[in-house]
Every structure is written in structure tokens, then in C-alpha cells.
Coordinates of C-alpha atoms in Angstrom, one line a residue:
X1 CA 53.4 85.9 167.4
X2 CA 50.2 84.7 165.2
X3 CA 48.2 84.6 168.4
X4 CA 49.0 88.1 169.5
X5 CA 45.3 88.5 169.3
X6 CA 44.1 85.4 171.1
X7 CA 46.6 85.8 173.7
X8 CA 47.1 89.6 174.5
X9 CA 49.0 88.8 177.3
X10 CA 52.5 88.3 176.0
X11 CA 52.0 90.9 173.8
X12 CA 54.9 92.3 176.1
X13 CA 57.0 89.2 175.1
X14 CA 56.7 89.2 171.7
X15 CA 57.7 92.9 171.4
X16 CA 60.7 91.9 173.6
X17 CA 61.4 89.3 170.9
X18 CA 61.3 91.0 168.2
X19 CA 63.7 93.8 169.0
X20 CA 66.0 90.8 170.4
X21 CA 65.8 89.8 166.8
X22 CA 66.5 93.5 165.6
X23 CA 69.8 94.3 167.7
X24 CA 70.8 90.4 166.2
X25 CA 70.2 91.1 163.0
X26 CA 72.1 94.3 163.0
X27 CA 75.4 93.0 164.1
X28 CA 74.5 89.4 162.2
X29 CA 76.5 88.6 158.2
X30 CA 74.5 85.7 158.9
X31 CA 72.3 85.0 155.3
X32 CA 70.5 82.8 156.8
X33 CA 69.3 84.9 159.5
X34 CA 68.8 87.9 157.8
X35 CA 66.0 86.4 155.3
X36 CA 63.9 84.6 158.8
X37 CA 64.5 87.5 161.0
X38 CA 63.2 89.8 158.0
X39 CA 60.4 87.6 157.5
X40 CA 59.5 87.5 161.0
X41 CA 59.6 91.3 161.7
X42 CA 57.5 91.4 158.1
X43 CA 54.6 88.9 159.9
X44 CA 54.5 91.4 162.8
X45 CA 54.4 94.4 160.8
X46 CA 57.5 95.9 162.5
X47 CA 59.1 99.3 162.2
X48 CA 61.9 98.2 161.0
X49 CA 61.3 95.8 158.7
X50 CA 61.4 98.2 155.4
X51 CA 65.3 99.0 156.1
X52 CA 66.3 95.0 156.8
X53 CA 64.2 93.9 153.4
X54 CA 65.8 96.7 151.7
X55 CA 69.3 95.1 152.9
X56 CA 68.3 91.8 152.2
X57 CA 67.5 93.0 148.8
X58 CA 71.0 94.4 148.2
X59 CA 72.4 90.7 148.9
X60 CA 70.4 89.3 146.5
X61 CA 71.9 88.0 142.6
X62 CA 70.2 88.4 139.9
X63 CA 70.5 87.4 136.4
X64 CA 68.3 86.1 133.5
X65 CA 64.7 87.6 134.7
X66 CA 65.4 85.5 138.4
X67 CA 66.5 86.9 142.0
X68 CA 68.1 84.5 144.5
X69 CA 70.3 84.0 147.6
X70 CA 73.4 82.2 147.5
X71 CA 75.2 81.5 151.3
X72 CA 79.0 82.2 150.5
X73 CA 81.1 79.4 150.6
X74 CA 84.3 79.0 152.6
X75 CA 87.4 80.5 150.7
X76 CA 89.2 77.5 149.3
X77 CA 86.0 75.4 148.1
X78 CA 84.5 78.4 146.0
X79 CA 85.8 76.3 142.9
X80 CA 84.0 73.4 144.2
X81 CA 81.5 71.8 141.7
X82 CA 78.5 71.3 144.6
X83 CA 78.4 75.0 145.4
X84 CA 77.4 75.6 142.3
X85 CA 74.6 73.2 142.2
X86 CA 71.0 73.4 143.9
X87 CA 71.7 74.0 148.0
X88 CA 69.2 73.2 150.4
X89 CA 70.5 76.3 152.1
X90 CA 70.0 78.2 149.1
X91 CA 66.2 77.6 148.5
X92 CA 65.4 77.9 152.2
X93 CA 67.4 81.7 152.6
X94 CA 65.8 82.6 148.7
X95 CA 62.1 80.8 150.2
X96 CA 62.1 83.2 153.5
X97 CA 63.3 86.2 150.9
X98 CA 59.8 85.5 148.8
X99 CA 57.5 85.4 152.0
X100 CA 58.7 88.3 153.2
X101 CA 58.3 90.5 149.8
X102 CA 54.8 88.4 149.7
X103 CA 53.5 89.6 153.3
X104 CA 54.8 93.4 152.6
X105 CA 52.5 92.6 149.1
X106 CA 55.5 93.6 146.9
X107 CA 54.6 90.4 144.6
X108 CA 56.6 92.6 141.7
X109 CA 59.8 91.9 143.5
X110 CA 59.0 88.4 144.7
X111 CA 58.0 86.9 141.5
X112 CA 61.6 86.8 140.4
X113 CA 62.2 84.8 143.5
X114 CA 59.3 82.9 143.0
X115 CA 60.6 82.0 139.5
X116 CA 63.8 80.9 140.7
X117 CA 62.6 78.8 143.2
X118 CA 60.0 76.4 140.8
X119 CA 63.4 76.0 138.5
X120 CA 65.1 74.3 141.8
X121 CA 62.2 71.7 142.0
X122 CA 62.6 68.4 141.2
X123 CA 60.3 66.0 139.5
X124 CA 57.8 65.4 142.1
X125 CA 57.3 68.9 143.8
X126 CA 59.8 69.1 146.4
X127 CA 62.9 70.6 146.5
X128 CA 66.2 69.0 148.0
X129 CA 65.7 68.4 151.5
X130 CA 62.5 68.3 153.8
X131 CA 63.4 71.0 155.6
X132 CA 64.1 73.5 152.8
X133 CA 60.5 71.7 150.9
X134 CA 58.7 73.2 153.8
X135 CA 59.8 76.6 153.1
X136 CA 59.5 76.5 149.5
X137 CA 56.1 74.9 149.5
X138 CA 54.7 77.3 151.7
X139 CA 56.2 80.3 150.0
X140 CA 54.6 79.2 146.8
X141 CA 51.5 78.4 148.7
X142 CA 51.1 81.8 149.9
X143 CA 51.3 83.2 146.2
X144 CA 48.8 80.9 145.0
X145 CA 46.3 81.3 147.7
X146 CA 46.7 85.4 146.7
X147 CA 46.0 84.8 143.1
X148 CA 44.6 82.2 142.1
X149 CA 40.7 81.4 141.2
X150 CA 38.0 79.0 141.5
X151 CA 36.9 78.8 137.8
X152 CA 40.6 78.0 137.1
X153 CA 40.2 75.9 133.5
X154 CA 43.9 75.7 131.7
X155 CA 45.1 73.3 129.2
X156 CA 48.8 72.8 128.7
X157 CA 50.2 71.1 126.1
X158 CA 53.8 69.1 125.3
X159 CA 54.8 69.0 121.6
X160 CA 58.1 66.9 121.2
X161 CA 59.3 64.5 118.9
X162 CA 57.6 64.4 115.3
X163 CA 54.1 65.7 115.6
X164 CA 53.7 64.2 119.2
X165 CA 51.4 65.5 121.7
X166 CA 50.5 65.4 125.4
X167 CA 47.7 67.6 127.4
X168 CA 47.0 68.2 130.9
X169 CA 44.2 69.9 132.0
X170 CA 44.2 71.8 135.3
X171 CA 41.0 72.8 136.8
X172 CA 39.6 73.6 140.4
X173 CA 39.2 69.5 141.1
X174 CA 42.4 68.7 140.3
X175 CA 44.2 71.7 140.5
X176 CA 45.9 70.5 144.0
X177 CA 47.1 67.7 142.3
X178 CA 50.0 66.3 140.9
X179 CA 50.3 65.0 136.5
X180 CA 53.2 64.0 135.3
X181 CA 53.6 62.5 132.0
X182 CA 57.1 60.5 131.2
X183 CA 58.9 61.3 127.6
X184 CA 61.1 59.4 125.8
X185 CA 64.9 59.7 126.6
X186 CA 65.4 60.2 122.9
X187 CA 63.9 63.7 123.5
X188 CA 65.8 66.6 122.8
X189 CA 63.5 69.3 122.3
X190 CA 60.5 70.1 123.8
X191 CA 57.9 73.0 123.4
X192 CA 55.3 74.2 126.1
X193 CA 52.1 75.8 125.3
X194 CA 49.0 76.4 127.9
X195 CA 45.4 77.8 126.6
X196 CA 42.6 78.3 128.8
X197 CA 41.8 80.9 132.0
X198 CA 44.0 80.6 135.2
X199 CA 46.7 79.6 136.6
X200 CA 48.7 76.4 136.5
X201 CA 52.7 75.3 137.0
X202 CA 54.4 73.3 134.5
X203 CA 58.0 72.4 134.4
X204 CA 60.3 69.7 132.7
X205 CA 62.5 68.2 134.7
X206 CA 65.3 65.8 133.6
X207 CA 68.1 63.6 135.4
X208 CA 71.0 61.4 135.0
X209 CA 73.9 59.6 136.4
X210 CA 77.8 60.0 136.5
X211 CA 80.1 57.5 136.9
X212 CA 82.9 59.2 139.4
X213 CA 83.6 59.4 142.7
X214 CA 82.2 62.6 144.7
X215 CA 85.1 65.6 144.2
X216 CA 85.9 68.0 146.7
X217 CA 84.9 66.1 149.9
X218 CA 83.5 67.4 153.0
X219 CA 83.8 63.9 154.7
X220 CA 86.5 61.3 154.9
X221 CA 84.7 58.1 153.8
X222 CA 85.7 54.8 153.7
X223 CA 83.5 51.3 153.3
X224 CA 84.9 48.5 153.9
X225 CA 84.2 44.4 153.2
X226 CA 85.5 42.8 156.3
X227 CA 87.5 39.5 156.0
X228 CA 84.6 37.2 157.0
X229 CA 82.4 38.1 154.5
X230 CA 81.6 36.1 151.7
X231 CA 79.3 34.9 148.9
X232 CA 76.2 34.9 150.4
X233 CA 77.1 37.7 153.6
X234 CA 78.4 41.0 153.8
X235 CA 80.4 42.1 156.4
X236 CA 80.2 45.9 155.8
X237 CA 82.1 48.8 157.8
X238 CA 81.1 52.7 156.9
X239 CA 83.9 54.8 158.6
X240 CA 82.8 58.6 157.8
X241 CA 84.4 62.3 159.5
X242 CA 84.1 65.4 159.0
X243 CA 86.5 67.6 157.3
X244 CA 86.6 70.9 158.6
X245 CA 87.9 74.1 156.6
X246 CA 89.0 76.9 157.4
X247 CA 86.5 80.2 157.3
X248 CA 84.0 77.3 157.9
X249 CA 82.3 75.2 160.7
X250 CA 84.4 72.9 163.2
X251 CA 81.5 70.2 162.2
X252 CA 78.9 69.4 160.1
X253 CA 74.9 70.0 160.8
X254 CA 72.8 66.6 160.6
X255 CA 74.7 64.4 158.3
X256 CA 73.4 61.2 156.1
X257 CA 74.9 58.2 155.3
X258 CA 73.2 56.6 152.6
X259 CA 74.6 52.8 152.0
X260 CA 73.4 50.8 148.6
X261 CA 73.5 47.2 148.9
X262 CA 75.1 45.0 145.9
X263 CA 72.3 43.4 143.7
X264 CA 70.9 40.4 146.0
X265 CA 71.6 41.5 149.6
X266 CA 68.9 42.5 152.2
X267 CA 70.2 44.2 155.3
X268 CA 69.8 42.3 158.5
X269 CA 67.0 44.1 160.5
X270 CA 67.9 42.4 163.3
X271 CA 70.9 43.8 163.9
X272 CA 69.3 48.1 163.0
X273 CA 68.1 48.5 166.8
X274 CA 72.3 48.0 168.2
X275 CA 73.1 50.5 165.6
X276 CA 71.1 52.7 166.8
X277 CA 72.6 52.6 169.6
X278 CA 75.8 53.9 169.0
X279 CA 77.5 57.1 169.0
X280 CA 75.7 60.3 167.3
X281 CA 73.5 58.0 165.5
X282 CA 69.6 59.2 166.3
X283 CA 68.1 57.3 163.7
X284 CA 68.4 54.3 161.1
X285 CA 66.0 53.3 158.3
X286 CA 65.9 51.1 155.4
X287 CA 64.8 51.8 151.9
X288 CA 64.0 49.7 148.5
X289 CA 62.6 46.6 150.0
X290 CA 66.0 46.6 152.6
X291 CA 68.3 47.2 149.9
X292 CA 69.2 50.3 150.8
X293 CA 70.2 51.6 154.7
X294 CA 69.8 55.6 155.7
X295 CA 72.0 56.4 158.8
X296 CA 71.0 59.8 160.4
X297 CA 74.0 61.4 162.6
X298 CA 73.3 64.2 165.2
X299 CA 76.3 65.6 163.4
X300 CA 80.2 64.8 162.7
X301 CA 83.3 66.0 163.6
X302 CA 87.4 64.8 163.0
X303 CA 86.5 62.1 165.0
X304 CA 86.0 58.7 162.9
X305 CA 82.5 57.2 163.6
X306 CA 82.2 53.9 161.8
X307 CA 78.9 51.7 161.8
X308 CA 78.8 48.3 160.5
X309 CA 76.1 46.7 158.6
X310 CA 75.5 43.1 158.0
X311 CA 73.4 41.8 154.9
X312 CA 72.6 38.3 153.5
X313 CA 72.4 37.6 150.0
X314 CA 68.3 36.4 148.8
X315 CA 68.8 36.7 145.2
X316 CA 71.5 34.6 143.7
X317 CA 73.4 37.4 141.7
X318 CA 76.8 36.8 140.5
X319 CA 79.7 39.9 138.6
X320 CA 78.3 42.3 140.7
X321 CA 79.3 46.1 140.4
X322 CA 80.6 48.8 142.5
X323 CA 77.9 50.0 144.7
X324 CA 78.1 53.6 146.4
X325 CA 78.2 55.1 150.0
X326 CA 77.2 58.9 149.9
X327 CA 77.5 61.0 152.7
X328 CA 76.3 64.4 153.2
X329 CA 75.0 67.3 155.1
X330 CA 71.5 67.1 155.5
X331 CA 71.6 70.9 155.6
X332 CA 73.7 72.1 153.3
X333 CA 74.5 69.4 150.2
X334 CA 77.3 71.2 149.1
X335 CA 79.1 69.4 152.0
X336 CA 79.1 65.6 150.8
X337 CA 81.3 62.8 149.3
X338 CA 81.2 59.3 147.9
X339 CA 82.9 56.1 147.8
X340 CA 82.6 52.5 146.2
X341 CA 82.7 49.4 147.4
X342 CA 82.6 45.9 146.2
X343 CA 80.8 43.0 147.2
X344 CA 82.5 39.5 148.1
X345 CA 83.5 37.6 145.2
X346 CA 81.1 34.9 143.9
X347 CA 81.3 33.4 140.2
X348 CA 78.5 31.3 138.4
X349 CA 79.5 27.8 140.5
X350 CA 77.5 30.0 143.8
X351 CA 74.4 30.1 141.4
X352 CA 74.4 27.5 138.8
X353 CA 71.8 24.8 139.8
X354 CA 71.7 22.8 136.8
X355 CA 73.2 19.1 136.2
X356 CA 75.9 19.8 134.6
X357 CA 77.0 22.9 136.5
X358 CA 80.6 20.8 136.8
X359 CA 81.3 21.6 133.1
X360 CA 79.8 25.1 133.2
X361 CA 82.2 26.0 136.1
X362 CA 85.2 24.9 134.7
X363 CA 84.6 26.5 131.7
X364 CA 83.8 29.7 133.4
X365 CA 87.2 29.3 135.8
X366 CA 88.9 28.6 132.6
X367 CA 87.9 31.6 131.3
X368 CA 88.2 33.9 134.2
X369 CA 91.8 32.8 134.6
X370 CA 92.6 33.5 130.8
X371 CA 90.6 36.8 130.5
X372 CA 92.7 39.8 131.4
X373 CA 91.1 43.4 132.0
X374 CA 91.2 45.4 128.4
X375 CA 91.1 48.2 127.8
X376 CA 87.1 49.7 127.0
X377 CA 87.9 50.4 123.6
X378 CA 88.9 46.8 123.3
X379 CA 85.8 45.1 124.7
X380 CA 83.3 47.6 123.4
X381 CA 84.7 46.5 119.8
X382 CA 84.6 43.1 120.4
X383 CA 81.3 43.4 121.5
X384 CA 80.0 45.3 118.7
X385 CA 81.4 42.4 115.9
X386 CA 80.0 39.9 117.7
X387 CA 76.4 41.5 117.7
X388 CA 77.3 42.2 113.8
X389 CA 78.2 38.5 113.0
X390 CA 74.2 37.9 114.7
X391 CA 71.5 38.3 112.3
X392 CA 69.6 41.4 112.7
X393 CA 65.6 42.5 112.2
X394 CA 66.2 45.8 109.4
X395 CA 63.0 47.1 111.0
X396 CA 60.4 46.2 113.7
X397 CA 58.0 45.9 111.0
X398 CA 59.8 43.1 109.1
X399 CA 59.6 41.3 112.8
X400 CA 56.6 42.0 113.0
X401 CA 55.5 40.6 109.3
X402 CA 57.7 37.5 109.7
X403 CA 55.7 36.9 113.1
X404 CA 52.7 37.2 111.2
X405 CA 53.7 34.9 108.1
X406 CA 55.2 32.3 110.8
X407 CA 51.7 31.8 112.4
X408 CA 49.3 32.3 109.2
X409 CA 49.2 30.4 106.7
X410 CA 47.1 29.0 103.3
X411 CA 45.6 26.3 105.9
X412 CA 44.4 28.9 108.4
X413 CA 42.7 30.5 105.3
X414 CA 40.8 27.9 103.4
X415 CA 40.7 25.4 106.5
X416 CA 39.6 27.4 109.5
X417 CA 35.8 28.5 108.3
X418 CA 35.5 24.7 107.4
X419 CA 36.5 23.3 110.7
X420 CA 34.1 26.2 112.2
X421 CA 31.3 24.7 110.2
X422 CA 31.9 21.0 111.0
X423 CA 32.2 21.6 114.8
X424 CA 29.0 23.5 115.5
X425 CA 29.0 26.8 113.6
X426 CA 29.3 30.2 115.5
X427 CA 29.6 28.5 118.6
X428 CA 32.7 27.2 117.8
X429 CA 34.7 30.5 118.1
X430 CA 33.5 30.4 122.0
X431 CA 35.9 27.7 122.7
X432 CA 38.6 28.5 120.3
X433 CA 38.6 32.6 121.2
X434 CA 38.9 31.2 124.8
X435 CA 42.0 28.8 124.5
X436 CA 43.8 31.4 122.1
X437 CA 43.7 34.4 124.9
X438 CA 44.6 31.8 127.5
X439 CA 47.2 29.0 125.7
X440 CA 48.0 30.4 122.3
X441 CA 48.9 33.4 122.6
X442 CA 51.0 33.5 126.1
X443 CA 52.8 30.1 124.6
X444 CA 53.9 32.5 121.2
X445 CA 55.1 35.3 123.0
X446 CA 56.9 33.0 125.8
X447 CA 58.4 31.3 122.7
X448 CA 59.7 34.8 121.0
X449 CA 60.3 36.3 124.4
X450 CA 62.4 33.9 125.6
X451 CA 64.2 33.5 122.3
X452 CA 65.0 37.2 122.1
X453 CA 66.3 37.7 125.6
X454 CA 68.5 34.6 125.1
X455 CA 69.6 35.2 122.1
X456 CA 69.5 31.5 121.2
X457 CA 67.8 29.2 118.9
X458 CA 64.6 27.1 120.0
X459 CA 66.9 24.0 121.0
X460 CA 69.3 26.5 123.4
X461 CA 66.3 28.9 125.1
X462 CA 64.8 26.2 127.3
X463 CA 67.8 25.6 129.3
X464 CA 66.5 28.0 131.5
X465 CA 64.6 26.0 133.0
X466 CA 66.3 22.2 133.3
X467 CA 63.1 20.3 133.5
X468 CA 62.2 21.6 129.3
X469 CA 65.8 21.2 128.3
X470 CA 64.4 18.9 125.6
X471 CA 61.3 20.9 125.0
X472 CA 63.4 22.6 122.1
X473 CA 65.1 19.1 120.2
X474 CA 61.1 18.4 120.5
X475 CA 60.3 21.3 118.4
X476 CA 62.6 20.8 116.0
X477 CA 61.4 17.2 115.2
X478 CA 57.6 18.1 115.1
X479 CA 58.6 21.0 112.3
X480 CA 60.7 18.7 110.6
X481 CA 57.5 16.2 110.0
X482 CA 55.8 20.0 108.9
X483 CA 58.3 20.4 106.6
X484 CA 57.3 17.1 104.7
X485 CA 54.3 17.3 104.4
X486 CA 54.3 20.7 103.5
X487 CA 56.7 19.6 100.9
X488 CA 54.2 17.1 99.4
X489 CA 51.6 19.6 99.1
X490 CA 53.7 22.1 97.5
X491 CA 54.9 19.4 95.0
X492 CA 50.9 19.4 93.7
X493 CA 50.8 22.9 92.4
X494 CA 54.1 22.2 90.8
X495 CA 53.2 18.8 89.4
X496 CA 49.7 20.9 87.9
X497 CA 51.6 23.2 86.6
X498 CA 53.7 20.6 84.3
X499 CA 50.5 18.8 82.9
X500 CA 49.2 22.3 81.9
X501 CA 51.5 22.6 79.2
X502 CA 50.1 19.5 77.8
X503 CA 47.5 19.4 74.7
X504 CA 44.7 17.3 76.4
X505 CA 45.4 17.1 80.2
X506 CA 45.4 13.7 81.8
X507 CA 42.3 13.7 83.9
X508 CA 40.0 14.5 80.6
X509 CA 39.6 11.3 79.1
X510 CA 40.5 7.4 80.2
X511 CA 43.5 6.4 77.7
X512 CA 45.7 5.7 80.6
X513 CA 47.2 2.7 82.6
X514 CA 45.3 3.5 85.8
X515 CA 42.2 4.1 84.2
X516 CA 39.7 1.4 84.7
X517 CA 36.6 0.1 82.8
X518 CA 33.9 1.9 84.9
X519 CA 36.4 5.0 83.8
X520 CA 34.4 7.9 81.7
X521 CA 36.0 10.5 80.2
X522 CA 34.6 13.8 80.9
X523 CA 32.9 15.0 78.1
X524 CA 30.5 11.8 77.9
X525 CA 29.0 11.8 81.4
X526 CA 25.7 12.9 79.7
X527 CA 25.9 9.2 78.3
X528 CA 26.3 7.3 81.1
X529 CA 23.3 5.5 83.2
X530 CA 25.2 3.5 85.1
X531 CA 25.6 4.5 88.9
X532 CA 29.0 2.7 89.1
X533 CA 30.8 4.8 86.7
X534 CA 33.9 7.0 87.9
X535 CA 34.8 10.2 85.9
X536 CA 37.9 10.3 84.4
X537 CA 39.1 13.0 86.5
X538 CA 38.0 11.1 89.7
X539 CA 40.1 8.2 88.2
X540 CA 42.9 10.5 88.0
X541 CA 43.4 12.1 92.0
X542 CA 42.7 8.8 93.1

């Protein structure tokens, strides 16, 4: 049909077609393929496409400045949650709605659309699916193309939090582009604001989890560990069908099988291609480094299908928990469901490596076998006492300040621009810049680091890694050599602060026991010729 002109042979056809498409769409309750039949017959300008977009137009909802198609759903799973979330279906009907409104320029009535569509897209662009991203994209596209301008120069700004700022700028070089800019979680509020000449999309798009299993499934699913898995290998069997409803499909479209690994296990590529293979399966691929397996089926049915997936453990994890298996229709994501599953067993014995993992294991048995599942109320507060019982930081600044006053002190002061002056001057620093960037510094925050994450003292931290064990007990000893001798220098200011609330101070004059005859007292060096004399004062520090 677009190359009616470079091919004005099948002209004849592609009338044919379209009033094939006209008597369809006239006996058709099909959403679906009212909105691509409209838009076709809009693309080749056909007589009848005013009375179908005005039909299309009466299907439509609207509501809060936005205009959008929703496909009906069957009759008992209208009060399902997922049809009232964002369908792939949905966006591809509304997408078709806005190009046809766009090529019979009635960009009044599509804009609404238009609008609705950009809320439905996620955080990088796209919409749900990549057959319904196609649609959307180019519908968007088309508006763009129709208004938009080469000296596009727009600013857009974020204002959230307590005076905090971020600005984009869209221009014609990087107006194709994709910014993003990530904000706090703590975030609650957020104002937009855009200066500047053109145009320019912005939108804040947010996410998070919850912790239940799928409601209102479309697909019987259940994973199973088979008995011959264990520690370090998982067995695992996927066994998914389609439940069919009535006023609905006898089975699904393409369906999806998404299966996340426990923390540690890599899929066995090896064993993909047999897969593959099997029944309705047209195509298997791995994710997150092989941590993650996407199943493809042609579609499903009542009839169980149930691939099997073996994985080997690469990173020693222990406690793991539930990890899902989500199915759904590729087409329509209102049709989905999800299960858990948990890997084999394995406690700290599978992953301890150090020499006394004997005690650490029957500690840890002892423990498992005493420990009995509470109630979260129960743990959380146990939890929360212990971390009161720890000492805590009032502030990061205080942390910071302590940090500071750990690594600085008088000596660094009053003993650093001497040690620069006996060891060559300015050049000096070269060295000494060079070994703090490269030792000092990655040494201090390995030292806090490690202490932090550990939550342990000096001696405790380096058991994580056996070979340092006595690194800490090493550390200890050196400071406690630091503490005498800063001890004995402290003890000077005090002991000059005693002999200041003497009349004469001792180091004035030579009426002591330690003085000796070469002693002279302070006040009579002008006296003295001889080179052997000592001051009184000198007398006394000795």
C-alpha cells in the first residue's frame, strides 16, 4: 500500500484489500482490529475511513485531559488487579487510535492520546512489550516529525528535596537522545519546570517491588527442586498451562517464562540447545551474566509443558531466599502468574574455608537446631536492641571529625614542615604526595571500610581474610607502645604547669642537686667567658 505509486500495478489488489478490510471491520467487535484496520484505510485515504474513526472514537475512555482504549476483559477477571494495570494490548489499540487521528491531521483529538501514551512509558522509552514499543514509538515519532524544529533549545529543570536542582538541556544535537538523571528514594515531591524554545519530553518514572505471589492467574505454574539436587546443583523443573476462561481464548498468544536463579547459580549452557528442542518451545535465552533463563513458547494450552533447567553453583552463597518464576502472555500481560522456589539447602560448613571452620559449624548447627521461626515482630525487635546496645555515630559529621582527629595530630603539625626541610625541601612532597594517594590513603579507608561493614573491632575485621588474622592483635600492640609515649609527652605540659606556680622556677638559677659547677644561672650569662659553661636551663632538661 505505500508503493501504490512505484508499483501501479496492484493498484487493483490493494483496493481489493482494502474493502476486504471494510466488510471485516463491519461485522468485527474486535478492538484490536478496529484501531489497524482504521489506520490502514486512514494511510490510503479511503472513503470510508471518516465513519470507522468516528466509531473508533465512540469506544474510546476518557478522563482527566487523556483518551485511551482499553480491550474488555473476560467476565469473571474484570476484578482482576492486572487489568487494571499498563496492557501491552492497551498501548498498541490506543498507538494505532493516535496514527490514525495523526494521518487524517486531527492532532486536536490525538494529543489526548498522545498524552496517555508517554504516561505508559517506562524509564528508558519503551513501553511494555516490543511489539506494542514499535507502535508507540512510531506514533510519537510521527507527532514529532510534524512539529518539531531545528533551532529546538529547551531547558528543563528538577527541583526536589531542599533547594536541590538538576537541568537538562535539549537541543537539535541531542535532542534524539536519551538523559536521565537518578533521585534519591527519599524523594517525595518533585517539581518540573522547562524554559527555552521547542519541544522536549520529560517524565518521572518510579518503581518498586511487592513481596506476594502473582493473584488471579492465567497459568498454572509450578517449579520444582528435584531430589538430586544439592548444594552446589540445581535440579530445576518449570511445569506451566494455560488456564482458559470462559468469554476468553482456548490458549494463550506467545507466552514467557522467566526463571531467576538463587544467588550463586549459573545455568548450564550446555544443556539450552535440548531445550530448545522440546515442545512449543521456539526459543531460549539467558540474561544477567546466566543468572537468569527466558523461555519463549509458540503458545500454551491445558496441556502441562514442563522444561527443566540445570544450574551449578560459582559463588559460594549460603541462606538463600525465594527466587521467582513469572509467566506471562507476551501479548497481553494481564494474563500472567508467579511462583517461588527455593534453592537446595546449604549452611555455612559448604562455604567456610577457614581453619577452624569445625568450631564455626557446630556452633552454627547448634544454633540452627535451637532457632525456631518467630514471628517478624519478634526478630525485627530483637534486631533493633541489638543495633541499640552498639555504639552509634550522632551524625556523619562527628565521623567524619573523629576520622580527622584520629589521623592529625600536634606531631603532624609542628613535625612535618621540619622533616620536609631536613629531607630535601619542596622536593620532598614528590615522594610523600606519591605514597599517600597510593599506600596511605587506600590502607585508612580499607581499615574503616572493613571495620564498618564488619561491624567488629580491629582485632575481629581481619578474619576475613585467614592469612591477616593477627594483623589486628598486631595493631593493638603497636598503639599500645603509642599510648606510652604519648603519655610521657603529655606528662611534660603537666609537669610545666606545676613548676609555674613556683616563685623562681627551677631552670633560672643553679641551687639544685643536679646542677654542676660549669652550671650558670640565667641572668649572669653576660659574665661568663668560659666556652664550657652550661646555662642553668640547659642543666635543667638534661
Amino acid at each position: 500500500m505505500e508503493n501504490v505509486d512505484a508499483y501501479p500495478a496492484y493498484r487493483n489488489n490493494i483496493n481489493k484489500a482494502l474493502d476486504f478490510i471494510t466488510r471485516g471491520l463491519d461485522t468485527s467487535n474486535n478492538l484490536h482490529a478496529m484501531a489497524l484496520g482504521t489506520y490502514v484505510l486512514s494511510r490510503a485515504n479511503h472513503n470510508s475511513k471518516a465513519a470507522f474513526l468516528q466509531r473508533l472514537d465512540s469506544l474510546a475512555i476518557n478522563a482527566d485531559g487523556h483518551k485511551w482504549w482499553n480491550k474488555t476483559a473476560p467476565t469473571n477477571e474484570q476484578h482482576s488487579p492486572w487489568y487494571n494495570t499498563t496492557r501491552s494490548v492497551n498501548i498498541e489499540i490506543s498507538a494505532y487510535a493516535a496514527l490514525a487521528l495523526l494521518e487524517n491531521n486531527l492532532v486536536g483529538d490525538a494529543l489526548p492520546v498522545l498524552n496517555w501514551l508517554m504516561d505508559q512509558r517506562n524509564a528508558f522509552g519503551g513501553f511494555v512489550a516490543s511489539q506494542d514499543t514499535v507502535v508507540g514509538l512510531q506514533a510519537l515519532l510521527m507527532f514529532a516529525e510534524r512539529f518539531s524544529t531545528q533551532a529546538n533549545n529547551v531547558q528543563i529543570g528538577f527541583h526536589y528535596g531542599e533547594g536541590a536542582e538538576t537541568i537538562l538541556n535539549v537541543n537539535a544535537q541531542n535532542s534524539l537522545a536519551l538523559q536521565s538523571v537518578e533521585l534519591p528514594s527519599s524523594i517525595k515531591n518533585i517539581s518540573v519546570s522547562a524554559t527555552g524554545r521547542g519541544m522536549a519530553l520529560a517524565q518521572v518514572s518510579y518503581k518498586y517491588n511487592t513481596n506476594v505471589t502473582s493473584a488471579w492467574p492465567r497459568f498454572v505454574l509450578d517449579p520444582t527442586v528435584n531430589r538430586n539436587s544439592h548444594a552446589d546443583y540445581l535440579h530445576l523443573s518449570a511445569c506451566a498451562s494455560f488456564v482458559s476462561v470462559p468469554g476468553d481464548a482456548e490458549r494463550s498468544n506467545m507466552a514467557v517464562m522467566e526463571v531467576q536463579l538463587p544467588s550463586g547459580f549459573v545455568v548450564d549452557t550446555d544443556t539450552l540447545p535440548t531445550l530448545e528442542s522440546s515442545e512449543r518451545i521456539k526459543k531460549v535465552e539467558t540474561q544477567q551474566r546466566n543468572t537468569k533463563v527466558v523461555i519463549y513458547f509458540d503458545y500454551l494450552d491445558r496441556r502441562e509443558v514442563c522444561p527443566t533447567l540445570h544450574a551449578y553453583k560459582t559463588v559460594k552463597v549460603t541462606k538463600h531466599r525465594p527466587v521467582p518464576v513469572v509467566m506471562y502472555d507476551y501479548y497481553d500481560n494481564a494474563r500472567r502468574a508467579r511462583q517461588f522456589y527455593r534453592a537446595p539447602k546449604s549452611n555455612i560448613c559448604d562455604i567456610c574455608e577457614h581453619a577452624n571452620c569445625g568450631d564455626i559449624c557446630e556452633k552454627a548447627e547448634k544454633h540452627e537446631a535451637k532457632e525456631e521461626p518467630k514471628p517478624a515482630k519478634q526478630r525485627r525487635s530483637k534486631r533493633i536492641s541489638r543495633d541499640e546496645n552498639r555504639g552509634q555515630w550522632k551524625s556523619k559529621a562527628e565521623f567524619v571529625l573523629s576520622l580527622i582527629g584520629y589521623a592529625i595530630g600536634i606531631g603532624n603539625v609542628w613535625r612535618f614542615p621540619y622533616l620536609c626541610y631536613r629531607s630535601g625541601g619542596g622536593a620532598f612532597l614528590v615522594p610523600y604526595m606519591l605514597m599517600v594517594l597510593l599506600a596511605g590513603i587506600p590502607l585508612f579507608y580499607m581499615e574503616v571500610l572493613i571495620g564498618q561493614f564488619s561491624g567488629t573491632g580491629c582485632t575481629g575485621m581481619f578474619r576475613l581474610v585467614p592469612i591477616l588474622k593477627g594483623t589486628g592483635i598486631c595493631m593493638v600492640i603497636v598503639n599500645w607502645y603509642c599510648v606510652c609515649y604519648y603519655s610521657v609527652i603529655i606528662s611534660y605540659p603537666i609537669r610545666m604547669i606545676y613548676y609555674c606556680f613556683w616563685k623562681i622556677v627551677p631552670w633560672v638559677n643553679c641551687n639544685h642537686s643536679w646542677n654542676t659547677p660549669n652550671c650558670t644561672a640565667v641572668d649572669e650569662l653576660h659574665k661568663v667567658g668560659d666556652e664550657n659553661f652550661k646555662t642553668s636551663a640547659d642543666e635543667f632538661y638534661q
